PDB file of C-alpha atoms in Angstrom:
ATOM      1  CA  MET A 265       8.500  52.369  42.613  1.00 67.00           C
ATOM      2  CA  ARG A 266      12.057  51.019  42.617  1.00 77.00           C
ATOM      3  CA  ASN A 267      12.582  47.333  42.086  1.00 93.00           C
ATOM      4  CA  LYS A 268      12.876  45.763  45.547  1.00 95.00           C
ATOM      5  CA  GLU A 269      15.499  43.231  44.493  1.00 95.00           C
ATOM      6  CA  GLU A 270      17.688  45.959  43.023  1.00 95.00           C
ATOM      7  CA  LEU A 271      17.372  47.989  46.206  1.00 94.00           C
ATOM      8  CA  LYS A 272      18.249  44.988  48.362  1.00 95.00           C
ATOM      9  CA  GLN A 273      21.331  44.352  46.244  1.00 96.00           C
ATOM     10  CA  GLU A 274      22.413  48.013  46.549  1.00 95.00           C
ATOM     11  CA  ILE A 275      22.167  47.763  50.325  1.00 95.00           C
ATOM     12  CA  LEU A 276      24.149  44.536  50.433  1.00 96.00           C
ATOM     13  CA  ASP A 277      26.740  46.078  48.108  1.00 96.00           C
ATOM     14  CA  ALA A 278      27.151  48.900  50.620  1.00 96.00           C
ATOM     15  CA  TYR A 279      27.746  46.382  53.411  1.00 96.00           C
ATOM     16  CA  HIS A 280      30.409  44.670  51.325  1.00 95.00           C
ATOM     17  CA  PHE A 281      31.961  48.054  50.481  1.00 96.00           C
ATOM     18  CA  ARG A 282      32.151  49.177  54.112  1.00 97.00           C
ATOM     19  CA  HIS A 283      35.250  48.283  56.047  1.00 95.00           C
ATOM     20  CA  ALA A 284      37.179  49.727  58.970  1.00 96.00           C
ATOM     21  CA  THR A 285      39.345  52.112  56.975  1.00 97.00           C
ATOM     22  CA  LYS A 286      42.787  52.461  58.532  1.00 94.00           C
ATOM     23  CA  GLU A 287      44.233  55.164  56.269  1.00 95.00           C
ATOM     24  CA  PHE A 288      42.325  58.084  54.779  1.00 97.00           C
ATOM     25  CA  ASP A 289      43.235  60.249  51.828  1.00 98.00           C
ATOM     26  CA  PRO A 290      44.059  63.684  53.300  1.00 97.00           C
ATOM     27  CA  ASP A 291      43.350  65.410  49.982  1.00 97.00           C
ATOM     28  CA  LYS A 292      39.738  64.237  49.659  1.00 98.00           C
ATOM     29  CA  LYS A 293      37.017  65.949  51.667  1.00 98.00           C
ATOM     30  CA  ILE A 294      33.424  64.867  52.123  1.00 98.00           C
ATOM     31  CA  PRO A 295      30.952  67.421  50.710  1.00 98.00           C
ATOM     32  CA  GLU A 296      29.112  69.130  53.548  1.00 98.00           C
ATOM     33  CA  ASP A 297      25.677  68.052  52.297  1.00 98.00           C
ATOM     34  CA  ASP A 298      26.848  64.419  52.261  1.00 98.00           C
ATOM     35  CA  PHE A 299      28.228  64.716  55.790  1.00 98.00           C
ATOM     36  CA  ARG A 300      25.032  66.329  57.037  1.00 98.00           C
ATOM     37  CA  PHE A 301      23.098  63.411  55.505  1.00 98.00           C
ATOM     38  CA  ILE A 302      25.294  60.960  57.471  1.00 98.00           C
ATOM     39  CA  MET A 303      24.723  62.903  60.707  1.00 98.00           C
ATOM     40  CA  GLU A 304      21.009  63.044  60.034  1.00 98.00           C
ATOM     41  CA  THR A 305      20.801  59.249  59.896  1.00 98.00           C
ATOM     42  CA  GLY A 306      22.388  59.233  63.341  1.00 98.00           C
ATOM     43  CA  ARG A 307      19.952  61.817  64.655  1.00 98.00           C
ATOM     44  CA  LEU A 308      16.983  59.839  63.334  1.00 98.00           C
ATOM     45  CA  SER A 309      18.188  56.565  64.831  1.00 98.00           C
ATOM     46  CA  PRO A 310      16.009  54.700  67.341  1.00 98.00           C
ATOM     47  CA  SER A 311      16.799  54.577  71.038  1.00 98.00           C
ATOM     48  CA  SER A 312      15.293  52.664  73.929  1.00 98.00           C
ATOM     49  CA  PHE A 313      12.286  54.516  75.404  1.00 98.00           C
ATOM     50  CA  GLY A 314      13.043  57.358  73.000  1.00 98.00           C
ATOM     51  CA  PHE A 315      15.785  58.733  75.269  1.00 98.00           C
ATOM     52  CA  GLU A 316      18.096  59.877  72.437  1.00 98.00           C
ATOM     53  CA  PRO A 317      20.931  59.648  75.006  1.00 98.00           C
ATOM     54  CA  TRP A 318      23.634  60.873  72.655  1.00 98.00           C
ATOM     55  CA  ARG A 319      25.490  63.803  71.226  1.00 98.00           C
ATOM     56  CA  PHE A 320      27.664  63.808  68.124  1.00 98.00           C
ATOM     57  CA  ALA A 321      30.667  66.091  68.642  1.00 98.00           C
ATOM     58  CA  VAL A 322      32.184  66.911  65.240  1.00 98.00           C
ATOM     59  CA  ILE A 323      35.861  67.714  65.808  1.00 98.00           C
ATOM     60  CA  GLU A 324      37.083  70.310  63.308  1.00 97.00           C
ATOM     61  CA  SER A 325      39.746  72.133  65.328  1.00 97.00           C
ATOM     62  CA  PRO A 326      43.225  71.064  64.171  1.00 96.00           C
ATOM     63  CA  GLU A 327      44.531  71.605  67.703  1.00 97.00           C
ATOM     64  CA  LEU A 328      41.870  69.390  69.278  1.00 98.00           C
ATOM     65  CA  ARG A 329      42.320  66.761  66.583  1.00 97.00           C
ATOM     66  CA  GLU A 330      46.016  66.655  67.439  1.00 97.00           C
ATOM     67  CA  LYS A 331      45.245  66.247  71.160  1.00 97.00           C
ATOM     68  CA  ILE A 332      42.850  63.384  70.441  1.00 98.00           C
ATOM     69  CA  LYS A 333      45.340  61.766  68.087  1.00 97.00           C
ATOM     70  CA  ASN A 334      48.006  61.794  70.786  1.00 96.00           C
ATOM     71  CA  ALA A 335      45.623  60.561  73.508  1.00 96.00           C
ATOM     72  CA  SER A 336      44.070  57.694  71.546  1.00 97.00           C
ATOM     73  CA  TRP A 337      46.094  54.891  70.026  1.00 96.00           C
ATOM     74  CA  GLY A 338      43.086  53.931  67.921  1.00 97.00           C
ATOM     75  CA  ALA A 339      42.794  57.374  66.384  1.00 97.00           C
ATOM     76  CA  TYR A 340      46.508  57.861  65.788  1.00 95.00           C
ATOM     77  CA  SER A 341      46.536  56.620  62.187  1.00 92.00           C
ATOM     78  CA  LYS A 342      43.194  58.255  61.322  1.00 94.00           C
ATOM     79  CA  LEU A 343      43.973  61.816  62.383  1.00 93.00           C
ATOM     80  CA  PRO A 344      44.538  64.307  60.927  1.00 90.00           C
ATOM     81  CA  ASP A 345      43.875  62.680  57.542  1.00 96.00           C
ATOM     82  CA  ALA A 346      40.201  61.756  58.021  1.00 98.00           C
ATOM     83  CA  SER A 347      37.882  64.245  56.317  1.00 98.00           C
ATOM     84  CA  HIS A 348      35.528  64.314  59.308  1.00 98.00           C
ATOM     85  CA  PHE A 349      35.958  63.015  62.835  1.00 98.00           C
ATOM     86  CA  VAL A 350      33.144  62.510  65.338  1.00 98.00           C
ATOM     87  CA  VAL A 351      33.267  61.788  69.056  1.00 98.00           C
ATOM     88  CA  ILE A 352      30.007  60.102  70.019  1.00 99.00           C
ATOM     89  CA  LEU A 353      28.993  60.968  73.561  1.00 98.00           C
ATOM     90  CA  ALA A 354      26.563  59.157  75.840  1.00 98.00           C
ATOM     91  CA  ARG A 355      24.487  60.933  78.454  1.00 98.00           C
ATOM     92  CA  THR A 356      25.371  60.003  82.015  1.00 98.00           C
ATOM     93  CA  LYS A 357      23.146  59.023  84.916  1.00 98.00           C
ATOM     94  CA  MET A 358      22.652  62.725  85.573  1.00 97.00           C
ATOM     95  CA  ASP A 359      20.401  62.839  82.482  1.00 98.00           C
ATOM     96  CA  THR A 360      19.199  59.270  82.049  1.00 98.00           C
ATOM     97  CA  LYS A 361      17.854  58.446  85.535  1.00 98.00           C
ATOM     98  CA  TYR A 362      14.068  58.131  85.470  1.00 98.00           C
ATOM     99  CA  ASP A 363      13.543  61.370  87.455  1.00 98.00           C
ATOM    100  CA  SER A 364      16.046  63.543  85.571  1.00 98.00           C
ATOM    101  CA  ASP A 365      15.190  66.986  84.198  1.00 98.00           C
ATOM    102  CA  TYR A 366      16.484  65.889  80.802  1.00 98.00           C
ATOM    103  CA  LEU A 367      13.988  63.036  80.509  1.00 98.00           C
ATOM    104  CA  LYS A 368      11.105  65.223  81.633  1.00 97.00           C
ATOM    105  CA  ASP A 369      12.062  67.732  78.948  1.00 98.00           C
ATOM    106  CA  GLN A 370      12.572  64.990  76.349  1.00 98.00           C
ATOM    107  CA  PHE A 371       9.172  63.436  76.881  1.00 98.00           C
ATOM    108  CA  THR A 372       7.303  66.714  77.364  1.00 98.00           C
ATOM    109  CA  ASN A 373       8.842  69.051  74.801  1.00 98.00           C
ATOM    110  CA  VAL A 374      10.335  66.675  72.200  1.00 98.00           C
ATOM    111  CA  LEU A 375       7.911  63.740  72.219  1.00 97.00           C
ATOM    112  CA  ASN A 376       4.970  65.947  73.222  1.00 97.00           C
ATOM    113  CA  MET A 377       3.734  63.442  75.784  1.00 97.00           C
ATOM    114  CA  PRO A 378       0.598  64.487  77.720  1.00 97.00           C
ATOM    115  CA  SER A 379       1.160  64.961  81.463  1.00 94.00           C
ATOM    116  CA  ASP A 380      -1.095  62.073  82.491  1.00 93.00           C
ATOM    117  CA  ILE A 381       0.753  59.682  80.188  1.00 97.00           C
ATOM    118  CA  LEU A 382       4.140  61.121  81.171  1.00 97.00           C
ATOM    119  CA  GLU A 383       3.680  60.140  84.823  1.00 95.00           C
ATOM    120  CA  LYS A 384       2.854  56.535  83.903  1.00 97.00           C
ATOM    121  CA  TYR A 385       5.667  56.370  81.358  1.00 97.00           C
ATOM    122  CA  LEU A 386       8.271  57.619  83.815  1.00 97.00           C
ATOM    123  CA  GLY A 387       6.967  55.022  86.285  1.00 97.00           C
ATOM    124  CA  ARG A 388       7.598  52.331  83.688  1.00 98.00           C
ATOM    125  CA  VAL A 389      11.091  53.684  83.055  1.00 98.00           C
ATOM    126  CA  GLU A 390      11.745  53.610  86.816  1.00 98.00           C
ATOM    127  CA  GLU A 391      10.650  49.980  87.004  1.00 98.00           C
ATOM    128  CA  PHE A 392      12.856  49.122  84.026  1.00 98.00           C
ATOM    129  CA  GLN A 393      15.896  50.821  85.517  1.00 98.00           C
ATOM    130  CA  LYS A 394      15.427  49.519  89.059  1.00 98.00           C
ATOM    131  CA  ASP A 395      14.148  45.986  88.505  1.00 97.00           C
ATOM    132  CA  ASP A 396      14.375  44.802  84.914  1.00 98.00           C
ATOM    133  CA  PHE A 397      17.944  45.804  84.033  1.00 97.00           C
ATOM    134  CA  LYS A 398      19.158  46.925  87.481  1.00 97.00           C
ATOM    135  CA  LEU A 399      20.771  50.059  86.104  1.00 98.00           C
ATOM    136  CA  LEU A 400      20.781  52.189  89.258  1.00 97.00           C
ATOM    137  CA  GLU A 401      23.455  50.373  91.235  1.00 93.00           C
ATOM    138  CA  GLY A 402      26.276  52.901  90.858  1.00 92.00           C
ATOM    139  CA  ASP A 403      26.931  55.446  88.114  1.00 90.00           C
ATOM    140  CA  ARG A 404      28.378  53.158  85.467  1.00 95.00           C
ATOM    141  CA  PRO A 405      25.421  50.851  84.535  1.00 97.00           C
ATOM    142  CA  LEU A 406      23.189  53.623  83.149  1.00 97.00           C
ATOM    143  CA  TYR A 407      26.144  55.210  81.363  1.00 97.00           C
ATOM    144  CA  ASP A 408      27.019  51.868  79.765  1.00 98.00           C
ATOM    145  CA  TRP A 409      23.371  51.321  78.831  1.00 98.00           C
ATOM    146  CA  ALA A 410      23.259  54.737  77.167  1.00 98.00           C
ATOM    147  CA  SER A 411      26.489  53.897  75.342  1.00 98.00           C
ATOM    148  CA  LYS A 412      24.820  50.768  73.934  1.00 98.00           C
ATOM    149  CA  GLN A 413      22.169  53.040  72.425  1.00 98.00           C
ATOM    150  CA  THR A 414      24.812  55.188  70.728  1.00 98.00           C
ATOM    151  CA  TYR A 415      26.069  52.170  68.808  1.00 98.00           C
ATOM    152  CA  ILE A 416      22.730  51.997  66.998  1.00 98.00           C
ATOM    153  CA  ALA A 417      23.335  55.514  65.684  1.00 98.00           C
ATOM    154  CA  LEU A 418      26.978  54.658  64.940  1.00 98.00           C
ATOM    155  CA  ALA A 419      26.006  51.670  62.809  1.00 98.00           C
ATOM    156  CA  ASN A 420      23.374  53.632  60.932  1.00 98.00           C
ATOM    157  CA  MET A 421      25.824  56.432  60.147  1.00 98.00           C
ATOM    158  CA  MET A 422      28.499  54.047  58.883  1.00 98.00           C
ATOM    159  CA  THR A 423      26.001  52.178  56.717  1.00 98.00           C
ATOM    160  CA  ALA A 424      24.559  55.379  55.294  1.00 98.00           C
ATOM    161  CA  ALA A 425      28.085  56.576  54.512  1.00 98.00           C
ATOM    162  CA  ALA A 426      28.871  53.324  52.714  1.00 98.00           C
ATOM    163  CA  GLN A 427      25.717  53.629  50.642  1.00 98.00           C
ATOM    164  CA  ILE A 428      27.014  56.893  49.162  1.00 98.00           C
ATOM    165  CA  GLY A 429      30.599  55.704  48.760  1.00 98.00           C
ATOM    166  CA  ILE A 430      32.120  57.214  51.896  1.00 98.00           C
ATOM    167  CA  ASP A 431      34.463  55.253  54.145  1.00 98.00           C
ATOM    168  CA  SER A 432      34.474  55.104  57.929  1.00 98.00           C
ATOM    169  CA  CYS A 433      36.208  53.557  60.900  1.00 98.00           C
ATOM    170  CA  PRO A 434      34.731  53.129  64.385  1.00 98.00           C
ATOM    171  CA  ILE A 435      37.298  53.710  67.128  1.00 98.00           C
ATOM    172  CA  GLU A 436      37.381  52.295  70.642  1.00 98.00           C
ATOM    173  CA  GLY A 437      41.154  52.450  70.997  1.00 97.00           C
ATOM    174  CA  PHE A 438      41.484  54.881  73.870  1.00 98.00           C
ATOM    175  CA  ASN A 439      41.689  55.081  77.669  1.00 97.00           C
ATOM    176  CA  ILE A 440      38.205  56.151  78.663  1.00 97.00           C
ATOM    177  CA  GLU A 441      39.246  58.068  81.780  1.00 97.00           C
ATOM    178  CA  LYS A 442      41.996  59.992  79.998  1.00 97.00           C
ATOM    179  CA  MET A 443      39.769  60.799  77.043  1.00 98.00           C
ATOM    180  CA  ASN A 444      36.978  62.020  79.316  1.00 98.00           C
ATOM    181  CA  GLU A 445      39.496  64.234  81.112  1.00 98.00           C
ATOM    182  CA  LEU A 446      40.589  65.731  77.800  1.00 98.00           C
ATOM    183  CA  LEU A 447      37.042  66.301  76.602  1.00 98.00           C
ATOM    184  CA  GLN A 448      36.037  67.785  79.960  1.00 98.00           C
ATOM    185  CA  GLU A 449      38.960  70.240  79.764  1.00 98.00           C
ATOM    186  CA  GLU A 450      37.711  71.243  76.323  1.00 98.00           C
ATOM    187  CA  GLY A 451      34.205  71.898  77.696  1.00 97.00           C
ATOM    188  CA  ILE A 452      32.614  69.172  75.595  1.00 98.00           C
ATOM    189  CA  LEU A 453      31.164  67.008  78.391  1.00 98.00           C
ATOM    190  CA  GLU A 454      29.102  69.828  79.949  1.00 97.00           C
ATOM    191  CA  ASP A 455      30.169  69.243  83.538  1.00 96.00           C
ATOM    192  CA  GLY A 456      29.402  65.550  83.711  1.00 96.00           C
ATOM    193  CA  HIS A 457      26.237  65.353  81.622  1.00 98.00           C
ATOM    194  CA  PHE A 458      28.113  63.392  78.946  1.00 98.00           C
ATOM    195  CA  GLY A 459      30.891  60.836  78.711  1.00 98.00           C
ATOM    196  CA  ILE A 460      32.694  59.419  75.703  1.00 98.00           C
ATOM    197  CA  SER A 461      31.166  56.315  74.161  1.00 98.00           C
ATOM    198  CA  VAL A 462      32.993  55.732  70.868  1.00 98.00           C
ATOM    199  CA  MET A 463      34.600  57.703  68.046  1.00 98.00           C
ATOM    200  CA  VAL A 464      34.287  57.417  64.290  1.00 98.00           C
ATOM    201  CA  ALA A 465      36.312  58.744  61.365  1.00 98.00           C
ATOM    202  CA  PHE A 466      34.853  59.450  57.922  1.00 98.00           C
ATOM    203  CA  GLY A 467      36.636  60.015  54.637  1.00 98.00           C
ATOM    204  CA  TYR A 468      37.987  58.169  51.617  1.00 98.00           C
ATOM    205  CA  ARG A 469      40.266  55.133  51.580  1.00 97.00           C
ATOM    206  CA  THR A 470      43.762  55.233  50.165  1.00 96.00           C
ATOM    207  CA  LYS A 471      43.734  51.579  49.161  1.00 92.00           C
ATOM    208  CA  ASP A 472      41.230  48.783  48.701  1.00 92.00           C
ATOM    209  CA  PRO A 473      40.777  46.322  51.553  1.00 92.00           C
ATOM    210  CA  ARG A 474      40.875  42.565  51.416  1.00 89.00           C
ATOM    211  CA  PRO A 475      37.601  40.874  50.440  1.00 89.00           C
ATOM    212  CA  LYS A 476      35.133  40.806  53.322  1.00 91.00           C
ATOM    213  CA  SER A 477      35.030  37.599  55.326  1.00 94.00           C
ATOM    214  CA  ARG A 478      32.370  36.536  57.832  1.00 96.00           C
ATOM    215  CA  ARG A 479      31.192  33.348  59.465  1.00 97.00           C
ATOM    216  CA  ALA A 480      28.703  31.348  57.380  1.00 98.00           C
ATOM    217  CA  PHE A 481      25.072  32.494  57.471  1.00 97.00           C
ATOM    218  CA  ASP A 482      23.835  29.233  58.949  1.00 97.00           C
ATOM    219  CA  ASP A 483      26.424  29.450  61.712  1.00 98.00           C
ATOM    220  CA  VAL A 484      25.236  32.919  62.705  1.00 98.00           C
ATOM    221  CA  VAL A 485      21.480  32.720  62.092  1.00 98.00           C
ATOM    222  CA  LYS A 486      19.631  30.014  64.016  1.00 98.00           C
ATOM    223  CA  THR A 487      15.934  29.284  64.072  1.00 98.00           C
ATOM    224  CA  TYR A 488      14.366  27.790  67.179  1.00 98.00           C
TER     225      TYR A 488
END
């Protein structure tokens, strides 16, 4: 068994290594097995109620990369130089409402939930969406809630990348309506089942960043 203290230090080292990389080396490409490992950590990430309300659209087409670059000020300096570029999509209300076909399929065929338990579980989801978090008042609340889930996967992917020496940069610098229009035109949003949540670039830095700075531990962590 590996020494726990050594493992903890390796993980912390990865957190210190990770930074929002602004410029990527266009001549260095991530090996496909390493990139698949990063995507797998996203796929295995937890989500509320086990919805898995995400899709990871890996953008390889040079033409589409150019369109995204020109439509997103946050991606402009990352494309086309990033080795890999991922648009993280969130499922819309069409798929995440308690009575959707997607959820019935998810719980029945992915989570293998027995029919008697499924009915009770969907009832609990309905209560959560209607009363607890009030997510059914309009189309945006459930979409935003699903987007919150995608950030769990995003963080896991960036951390996993850092642990194997790969850089990343999360990107929110875009007009959401314009980007959704572009992705819809490209057939990526599947007629309203998905909407853009966030984007992330992966690759290798061209220069070292400044030392990481954060607020003091005792200012961030409070015990009550």
